[in-house]
Short mmCIF file of C-alpha atoms in Angstrom, two decimals:
data_model
loop_
_atom_site.label_atom_id
_atom_site.label_comp_id
_atom_site.label_asym_id
_atom_site.label_seq_id
_atom_site.Cartn_x
_atom_site.Cartn_y
_atom_site.Cartn_z
CA MET I 1 84.56 -43.13 -13.51
CA LYS I 2 84.23 -40.70 -10.63
CA LYS I 3 82.27 -38.29 -12.85
CA LEU I 4 79.91 -41.09 -13.87
CA LYS I 5 79.27 -41.88 -10.20
CA TYR I 6 78.34 -38.25 -9.39
CA LEU I 7 76.07 -38.07 -12.47
CA SER I 8 74.14 -41.18 -11.40
CA LEU I 9 73.67 -39.77 -7.89
CA PHE I 10 72.40 -36.46 -9.32
CA LEU I 11 69.86 -38.18 -11.55
CA LEU I 12 68.58 -40.28 -8.64
CA LEU I 13 68.08 -37.22 -6.43
CA PHE I 14 66.29 -35.40 -9.28
CA CYS I 15 63.83 -38.27 -9.73
CA PHE I 16 63.03 -38.33 -5.99
CA GLY I 17 62.44 -34.57 -6.08
CA VAL I 18 60.02 -34.77 -9.02
CA LEU I 19 58.12 -37.60 -7.36
CA PHE I 20 57.88 -35.66 -4.05
CA ILE I 21 56.63 -32.51 -5.76
CA SER I 22 54.05 -34.50 -7.73
CA CYS I 23 52.75 -36.22 -4.61
CA SER I 24 52.65 -32.97 -2.70
CA SER I 25 50.75 -31.30 -5.54
CA LYS I 26 48.18 -34.10 -5.63
CA GLY I 27 47.87 -33.98 -1.86
CA ASP I 28 47.35 -30.23 -1.94
CA LYS I 29 44.71 -30.57 -4.64
CA LYS I 30 42.90 -33.24 -2.64
CA THR I 31 43.08 -31.09 0.49
CA GLU I 32 41.87 -28.05 -1.43
CA LYS I 33 39.09 -30.10 -2.99
CA ALA I 34 38.04 -31.42 0.42
CA LEU I 35 38.02 -27.89 1.79
CA VAL I 36 35.89 -26.67 -1.09
CA GLU I 37 33.39 -29.48 -0.65
CA ALA I 38 33.21 -29.09 3.14
CA LYS I 39 29.86 -27.66 4.23
CA TYR I 40 28.33 -26.88 7.59
CA THR I 41 24.66 -27.09 8.58
CA CYS I 42 22.45 -26.77 11.65
CA PRO I 43 21.00 -30.04 13.04
CA MET I 44 17.79 -28.24 14.02
CA HIS I 45 17.46 -26.14 10.85
CA PRO I 46 18.87 -28.12 7.90
CA GLN I 47 17.96 -25.34 5.47
CA ILE I 48 20.94 -23.41 6.89
CA VAL I 49 24.02 -24.48 4.88
CA GLU I 50 27.31 -22.57 5.10
CA ASP I 51 30.79 -23.17 3.65
CA HIS I 52 32.51 -22.22 6.90
CA PRO I 53 32.04 -23.12 10.60
CA GLY I 54 29.96 -20.88 12.80
CA SER I 55 26.59 -20.62 14.55
CA CYS I 56 23.04 -21.06 13.27
CA PRO I 57 21.44 -17.61 12.70
CA ILE I 58 18.12 -19.00 13.94
CA CYS I 59 18.93 -20.94 17.13
CA ASN I 60 22.65 -20.12 17.63
CA MET I 61 23.64 -23.81 17.73
CA ASP I 62 27.10 -24.73 16.41
CA LEU I 63 27.01 -25.76 12.77
CA VAL I 64 27.85 -29.42 12.04
CA LYS I 65 30.32 -30.31 9.30
CA ILE I 66 28.96 -32.24 6.34
CA THR I 67 30.48 -33.25 3.03
CA GLN I 68 28.65 -33.03 -0.24
CA GLN I 69 28.58 -36.17 -2.31
CA LYS I 70 28.75 -35.59 -6.01
CA SER I 71 25.91 -37.92 -6.78
CA ASN I 72 22.38 -37.54 -8.02
CA ASN I 73 21.21 -40.10 -5.52
CA ASN I 74 18.24 -38.54 -3.72
CA GLY I 75 17.48 -41.47 -1.46
CA LEU I 76 18.08 -42.57 2.12
CA THR I 77 18.51 -45.93 3.80
CA LEU I 78 17.62 -46.14 7.48
CA ASN I 79 17.83 -48.89 10.04
CA ASP I 80 15.04 -50.11 12.30
CA ARG I 81 16.12 -47.90 15.18
CA GLN I 82 16.17 -44.75 13.06
CA ILE I 83 12.73 -45.47 11.62
CA GLU I 84 11.35 -46.01 15.10
CA LEU I 85 12.87 -42.80 16.48
CA ALA I 86 11.70 -40.74 13.50
CA ASN I 87 8.20 -42.29 13.73
CA VAL I 88 8.21 -42.89 9.97
CA LYS I 89 4.84 -44.11 8.72
CA THR I 90 3.58 -44.61 5.18
CA ILE I 91 0.28 -45.08 3.37
CA SER I 92 -0.44 -46.59 -0.02
CA VAL I 93 -1.79 -44.04 -2.48
CA GLY I 94 -5.08 -44.74 -4.21
CA ASN I 95 -8.04 -42.99 -5.82
CA GLY I 96 -10.39 -41.34 -3.37
CA ASN I 97 -12.75 -38.49 -2.63
CA PHE I 98 -11.66 -35.00 -1.61
CA ASN I 99 -13.83 -32.71 0.49
CA HIS I 100 -12.60 -29.20 -0.02
CA SER I 101 -13.68 -26.50 2.41
CA LYS I 102 -12.04 -23.12 2.91
CA LEU I 103 -11.45 -21.71 6.37
CA LEU I 104 -10.77 -17.96 6.56
CA ASN I 105 -10.03 -15.63 9.43
CA ALA I 106 -12.64 -12.91 9.84
CA ARG I 107 -13.50 -10.00 12.09
CA ILE I 108 -16.72 -8.55 13.48
CA VAL I 109 -17.44 -4.91 12.66
CA THR I 110 -20.28 -2.50 13.31
CA ASN I 111 -23.15 -2.43 10.84
CA PRO I 112 -23.18 1.23 9.66
CA ASN I 113 -26.88 0.92 8.86
CA LYS I 114 -27.48 0.58 12.60
CA ILE I 115 -25.57 3.73 13.60
CA GLN I 116 -27.49 6.88 14.53
CA VAL I 117 -26.01 10.30 15.21
CA ILE I 118 -28.12 12.42 17.57
CA SER I 119 -27.78 16.03 16.40
CA SER I 120 -29.36 19.25 17.57
CA LYS I 121 -32.36 20.46 15.55
CA PHE I 122 -32.26 23.89 17.17
CA SER I 123 -29.86 26.03 19.17
CA GLY I 124 -29.97 26.10 22.94
CA ARG I 125 -28.30 24.99 26.18
CA ILE I 126 -27.91 21.45 27.51
CA ASP I 127 -29.68 21.71 30.84
CA ARG I 128 -29.42 18.07 31.92
CA LEU I 129 -27.65 14.91 30.70
CA TYR I 130 -29.12 11.56 31.67
CA PHE I 131 -26.07 9.73 30.26
CA LYS I 132 -22.71 11.40 30.69
CA GLU I 133 -20.20 8.96 29.20
CA ALA I 134 -19.76 6.61 26.26
CA GLY I 135 -20.12 2.85 26.63
CA GLN I 136 -23.53 2.93 28.33
CA LYS I 137 -26.44 0.87 27.01
CA ILE I 138 -29.77 2.56 26.38
CA GLU I 139 -33.25 1.41 25.44
CA LYS I 140 -35.53 2.86 22.81
CA GLY I 141 -37.61 5.77 24.24
CA GLN I 142 -35.24 6.37 27.16
CA ALA I 143 -34.50 10.03 27.98
CA LEU I 144 -31.08 11.18 26.77
CA PHE I 145 -30.88 14.87 27.69
CA GLN I 146 -32.95 17.97 28.38
CA ILE I 147 -32.36 21.18 26.41
CA TYR I 148 -33.41 24.80 26.96
CA SER I 149 -34.18 26.72 23.74
CA GLU I 150 -35.70 30.12 22.98
CA ASP I 151 -36.37 28.94 19.41
CA LEU I 152 -38.47 26.09 20.79
CA LEU I 153 -40.38 28.53 22.97
CA SER I 154 -41.41 30.65 19.96
CA LEU I 155 -42.54 27.53 18.07
CA GLN I 156 -44.73 26.51 21.01
CA LYS I 157 -46.28 29.96 21.19
CA ASP I 158 -47.02 29.89 17.46
CA TYR I 159 -48.72 26.50 17.75
CA LEU I 160 -50.86 27.47 20.75
CA LEU I 161 -51.92 30.73 19.05
CA ASN I 162 -53.03 28.93 15.89
CA LEU I 163 -54.80 26.29 17.96
CA LYS I 164 -56.68 29.02 19.86
CA GLN I 165 -57.75 30.70 16.61
CA GLU I 166 -58.89 27.36 15.18
CA ASN I 167 -61.07 26.77 18.22
CA ALA I 168 -62.45 30.32 18.01
CA PHE I 169 -63.29 30.10 14.29
CA PRO I 170 -64.02 26.41 13.58
CA SER I 171 -65.70 27.23 10.29
CA GLU I 172 -62.61 28.90 8.87
CA PRO I 173 -60.33 26.29 7.16
CA ILE I 174 -57.38 28.67 7.06
CA TYR I 175 -56.85 28.45 10.83
CA LYS I 176 -56.98 24.68 10.71
CA LYS I 177 -54.26 24.66 8.06
CA LEU I 178 -52.10 27.07 10.07
CA THR I 179 -52.47 24.90 13.18
CA GLU I 180 -51.46 21.80 11.19
CA ALA I 181 -48.42 23.62 9.78
CA ALA I 182 -47.30 24.71 13.27
CA LYS I 183 -47.80 21.14 14.52
CA ASN I 184 -45.65 19.74 11.70
CA LYS I 185 -42.93 22.26 12.47
CA LEU I 186 -42.83 21.13 16.09
CA SER I 187 -42.60 17.55 14.91
CA LEU I 188 -39.66 18.37 12.62
CA TYR I 189 -37.88 19.98 15.55
CA GLY I 190 -38.06 16.79 17.59
CA TYR I 191 -41.43 16.95 19.31
CA SER I 192 -43.21 13.60 19.51
CA THR I 193 -46.97 13.16 19.00
CA TRP I 194 -47.34 12.60 22.73
CA GLN I 195 -45.44 15.81 23.56
CA ILE I 196 -47.54 17.87 21.14
CA LYS I 197 -50.75 16.46 22.65
CA GLN I 198 -49.47 17.27 26.14
CA LEU I 199 -48.68 20.84 25.03
CA SER I 200 -52.17 21.39 23.63
CA THR I 201 -53.78 19.89 26.75
CA ALA I 202 -51.74 21.99 29.18
CA ASN I 203 -52.03 25.09 26.96
CA LYS I 204 -48.77 26.28 28.47
CA THR I 205 -45.39 26.88 26.89
CA ASP I 206 -42.25 25.23 28.22
CA PRO I 207 -38.74 26.25 27.01
CA TYR I 208 -37.38 22.82 27.95
CA ILE I 209 -37.63 19.75 25.79
CA THR I 210 -36.45 16.25 26.56
CA VAL I 211 -34.82 14.28 23.74
CA TYR I 212 -35.43 10.50 23.78
CA ALA I 213 -33.43 7.62 22.30
CA PRO I 214 -34.72 6.72 18.82
CA ASP I 215 -33.47 3.12 19.12
CA THR I 216 -31.90 0.61 21.49
CA GLY I 217 -28.13 0.56 21.40
CA LEU I 218 -24.81 1.55 22.86
CA ILE I 219 -23.54 5.10 23.24
CA THR I 220 -20.18 5.05 21.46
CA GLU I 221 -19.45 8.77 21.33
CA MET I 222 -20.41 11.69 23.55
CA THR I 223 -19.48 15.25 22.50
CA ILE I 224 -21.51 17.36 24.94
CA THR I 225 -21.53 18.23 28.63
CA GLU I 226 -24.13 19.75 30.95
CA GLY I 227 -24.42 23.53 30.60
CA GLN I 228 -22.90 23.55 27.13
CA TYR I 229 -24.47 25.79 24.48
CA ILE I 230 -25.11 24.08 21.17
CA THR I 231 -26.00 25.24 17.68
CA GLU I 232 -28.41 23.86 15.13
CA GLY I 233 -27.03 20.78 13.33
CA MET I 234 -24.33 20.10 15.91
CA GLY I 235 -23.60 16.38 16.55
CA LEU I 236 -24.22 15.51 20.19
CA MET I 237 -23.79 11.73 20.55
CA THR I 238 -23.58 8.51 18.51
CA ILE I 239 -25.67 5.41 19.20
CA GLU I 240 -24.87 1.99 17.70
CA ASN I 241 -27.46 -0.77 17.60
CA LEU I 242 -25.54 -4.06 18.06
CA SER I 243 -28.48 -6.37 17.38
CA ASN I 244 -27.12 -6.94 13.88
CA LEU I 245 -23.40 -6.82 13.05
CA TRP I 246 -21.26 -7.39 9.99
CA LEU I 247 -18.67 -10.09 9.51
CA GLU I 248 -15.79 -9.25 7.15
CA ALA I 249 -13.22 -11.70 5.76
CA ASP I 250 -10.39 -11.30 3.25
CA VAL I 251 -9.89 -13.61 0.27
CA TYR I 252 -7.33 -13.71 -2.51
CA PRO I 253 -8.49 -12.95 -6.06
CA SER I 254 -7.74 -16.55 -7.11
CA GLU I 255 -10.22 -17.84 -4.48
CA ILE I 256 -13.09 -15.55 -5.39
CA LYS I 257 -14.12 -17.77 -8.31
CA ASP I 258 -15.63 -20.25 -5.85
CA LEU I 259 -17.72 -17.58 -4.11
CA LYS I 260 -20.70 -15.49 -5.05
CA THR I 261 -23.39 -13.43 -3.36
CA GLY I 262 -25.80 -15.78 -1.60
CA THR I 263 -23.22 -18.50 -0.89
CA SER I 264 -23.95 -20.17 2.45
CA ILE I 265 -21.22 -19.95 5.08
CA GLN I 266 -20.69 -21.09 8.65
CA ILE I 267 -19.42 -18.58 11.22
CA GLU I 268 -17.57 -19.50 14.40
CA VAL I 269 -16.83 -16.60 16.75
CA SER I 270 -13.78 -16.96 19.00
CA GLY I 271 -14.99 -18.09 22.42
CA PHE I 272 -18.27 -19.40 20.96
CA ALA I 273 -16.96 -22.31 18.89
CA ASN I 274 -19.72 -24.62 20.13
CA ALA I 275 -22.40 -22.38 18.65
CA PRO I 276 -21.71 -21.95 14.90
CA ILE I 277 -23.97 -19.54 13.03
CA GLN I 278 -25.30 -20.04 9.52
CA SER I 279 -25.28 -17.01 7.24
CA LYS I 280 -24.85 -15.99 3.59
CA ILE I 281 -22.47 -13.75 1.71
CA ASP I 282 -24.36 -10.56 0.91
CA PHE I 283 -21.53 -8.44 -0.50
CA ILE I 284 -18.23 -8.98 -2.35
CA ASN I 285 -16.06 -5.91 -2.70
CA PRO I 286 -15.29 -5.50 -6.43
CA GLN I 287 -12.08 -3.57 -5.72
CA LEU I 288 -8.77 -4.89 -4.42
CA ASN I 289 -7.22 -3.43 -1.31
CA ALA I 290 -4.31 -1.38 -2.66
CA ASN I 291 -1.96 -2.38 0.18
CA SER I 292 -2.73 -6.07 0.66
CA GLN I 293 -4.04 -6.96 -2.83
CA ILE I 294 -6.97 -8.91 -1.37
CA LEU I 295 -10.76 -8.70 -1.61
CA THR I 296 -13.22 -8.28 1.25
CA ILE I 297 -16.42 -10.29 1.56
CA ARG I 298 -19.22 -9.52 4.02
CA ALA I 299 -22.07 -11.33 5.74
CA ASN I 300 -24.70 -10.40 8.32
CA LEU I 301 -24.23 -11.67 11.86
CA PRO I 302 -27.38 -11.69 14.04
CA ASN I 303 -26.68 -10.61 17.62
CA LEU I 304 -30.06 -10.57 19.32
CA LYS I 305 -28.62 -11.89 22.61
CA GLY I 306 -25.85 -9.29 22.59
CA ASP I 307 -23.04 -11.84 22.99
CA PHE I 308 -20.87 -10.40 20.23
CA GLN I 309 -19.03 -7.11 20.10
CA PRO I 310 -17.28 -5.27 17.24
CA GLY I 311 -13.59 -6.16 17.15
CA MET I 312 -14.04 -9.87 17.99
CA GLN I 313 -12.23 -12.41 15.83
CA ALA I 314 -14.05 -15.19 14.01
CA GLN I 315 -13.60 -17.89 11.39
CA VAL I 316 -15.61 -18.44 8.23
CA LYS I 317 -16.03 -21.90 6.76
CA PHE I 318 -17.22 -22.19 3.18
CA PRO I 319 -19.19 -25.15 1.83
CA SER I 320 -17.30 -28.25 0.75
CA ALA I 321 -16.47 -28.96 -2.87
CA ASN I 322 -16.49 -32.74 -3.35
CA LYS I 323 -14.11 -34.30 -5.87
CA SER I 324 -13.84 -37.98 -6.65
CA ALA I 325 -11.22 -40.27 -8.28
CA ILE I 326 -8.29 -38.05 -7.32
CA ILE I 327 -4.99 -38.64 -5.52
CA SER I 328 -4.63 -36.82 -2.22
CA VAL I 329 -2.27 -37.12 0.74
CA PRO I 330 -2.29 -35.69 4.27
CA ASN I 331 -0.91 -32.17 4.52
CA ASP I 332 2.02 -33.31 6.69
CA ALA I 333 3.26 -35.53 3.86
CA VAL I 334 4.05 -32.57 1.61
CA ILE I 335 7.32 -30.70 2.22
CA ARG I 336 7.26 -27.13 0.98
CA ASP I 337 10.23 -24.84 0.46
CA GLU I 338 11.41 -22.14 -1.93
CA LYS I 339 12.49 -24.75 -4.51
CA GLY I 340 9.13 -26.51 -4.78
CA ASN I 341 6.93 -29.17 -3.21
CA TYR I 342 8.00 -32.77 -2.66
CA VAL I 343 7.12 -35.96 -0.80
CA TRP I 344 9.07 -38.98 0.43
CA ILE I 345 8.36 -42.38 -1.16
CA GLU I 346 9.28 -45.77 0.30
CA THR I 347 11.10 -47.51 -2.55
CA GLY I 348 12.05 -50.66 -0.67
CA LYS I 349 12.64 -52.04 2.78
CA HIS I 350 13.93 -49.14 4.83
CA ARG I 351 14.78 -47.22 1.64
CA PHE I 352 13.23 -43.86 0.86
CA ALA I 353 13.44 -41.44 -2.08
CA VAL I 354 12.22 -37.88 -2.53
CA ARG I 355 9.78 -37.00 -5.33
CA MET I 356 8.87 -33.56 -6.59
CA VAL I 357 5.09 -33.13 -6.91
CA GLU I 358 2.59 -30.65 -8.29
CA ILE I 359 -0.12 -29.85 -5.76
CA GLY I 360 -3.70 -28.66 -6.25
CA ASP I 361 -6.43 -27.63 -3.82
CA GLU I 362 -5.86 -28.01 -0.11
CA SER I 363 -8.27 -28.62 2.74
CA GLU I 364 -7.75 -28.62 6.48
CA ALA I 365 -6.45 -32.20 6.38
CA SER I 366 -5.30 -33.16 2.89
CA THR I 367 -3.76 -31.89 -0.36
CA ILE I 368 -4.51 -32.94 -3.94
CA ILE I 369 -1.48 -34.24 -5.87
CA LYS I 370 -1.74 -33.47 -9.58
CA SER I 371 1.50 -35.15 -10.65
CA GLY I 372 4.68 -36.69 -9.26
CA ILE I 373 3.30 -39.84 -7.65
CA LYS I 374 1.04 -42.64 -8.87
CA ILE I 375 -1.46 -45.07 -7.44
CA GLY I 376 0.27 -47.73 -5.38
CA ASP I 377 3.19 -45.58 -4.20
CA ASN I 378 3.89 -45.72 -0.48
CA VAL I 379 4.02 -42.09 0.69
CA VAL I 380 5.58 -41.09 4.01
CA VAL I 381 2.87 -39.33 6.04
CA SER I 382 4.70 -39.13 9.36
CA GLY I 383 8.36 -38.21 9.80
CA ALA I 384 8.81 -36.54 6.41
CA TYR I 385 10.52 -33.49 7.90
CA LEU I 386 12.91 -35.68 9.89
CA LEU I 387 13.82 -37.56 6.70
CA THR I 388 14.58 -34.22 5.08
CA SER I 389 16.85 -33.23 7.97
CA GLU I 390 18.63 -36.61 7.82
CA PHE I 391 19.15 -36.21 4.09
CA VAL I 392 20.75 -32.79 4.47
CA LEU I 393 22.96 -33.95 7.37
CA LYS I 394 24.16 -37.02 5.48
CA LYS I 395 24.46 -35.64 1.97
CA GLY I 396 24.49 -31.90 2.36
CA GLY I 397 23.16 -31.46 -1.14
CA ASN I 398 20.20 -30.03 -2.96
CA MET I 399 17.12 -32.21 -2.42
CA MET I 400 15.96 -31.35 -5.94
CA SER I 401 19.26 -32.36 -7.56
CA GLY I 402 18.64 -34.49 -10.63
CA MET I 403 14.92 -33.71 -10.77
CA ASN I 404 13.01 -31.98 -13.52
CA MET I 405 12.34 -28.59 -11.98
#
């Protein structure tokens, strides 16, 4: 009897032990499961999701704990106050027209056809410089420098001698030809018609010659100083005529199909936005830039008033491409991330769901939607990013979960 009593007590204690272990095991599994599902995100940057507490790598705010819900529900339900604070607004989608115009950043560069390098046509010494530094503006025909040259002196003597013989023997054509040859040689060495006429009138040699500006422009490079000896062919200074400049813009290869030589464009130079300039594309580089993998297009930019300078930034606007009977939404309605493009749809009173969409061309204000929404859907056009943040904070899951990627 006593043995039976001890046996019953042993069995009772064993049962309690098994039950306690079972409950503890289930509790541990639930705790472990909760720990696994615990996630942390940043309220300001919901794309940051970690499985442990810490700080946001972007703004250093403390991460907020969220719990993933194992559900394919990709919707949200908000109250009136939340909708008001998030400034959520919707529009009903319908067929409409789409005006597509491209806006590209561009830069102003020097037109190389308007650059002139003043080089020495004979050896000598720079006796006087009328302009001594780069950056100075000059006018066509303005004196640049005076040069002393023994070579020039011998050319003058040769011309005056042949001219004297021509006058002494007017009936001999050989002297006339020699005089003309000497005159042409002076011209090739930089003498103007007026200077040659002055030489023949004075009948006196002069080892100095003044070189004049061949065109109006800006001195961009100066490589000589007063008293310097120069050799034939040596570059002395560079003059750039800024009355006509080039505008260069970069486009991706996929965009070049809409452009061709002669396409009209509108140019807006930074600081002169109220005075757009009409021009045309006159060159499309057939080769990609090896580093950036983009193409360069070019247009002429008139600059008769001299307002523009090389290095200025500008914008190029291409003509609109009109499309009708298409679905388009404002650009702010489309959320873009590494997983795809999506919009928020109002599915009922204060209820919203996310839809993945395929986008087409984009303009400054709107984006074409190829698929994902239909006519009559109410698309969120204001507050879409706040809805995304609220979704991540509440559900902590993948916004594309359950969608056909």
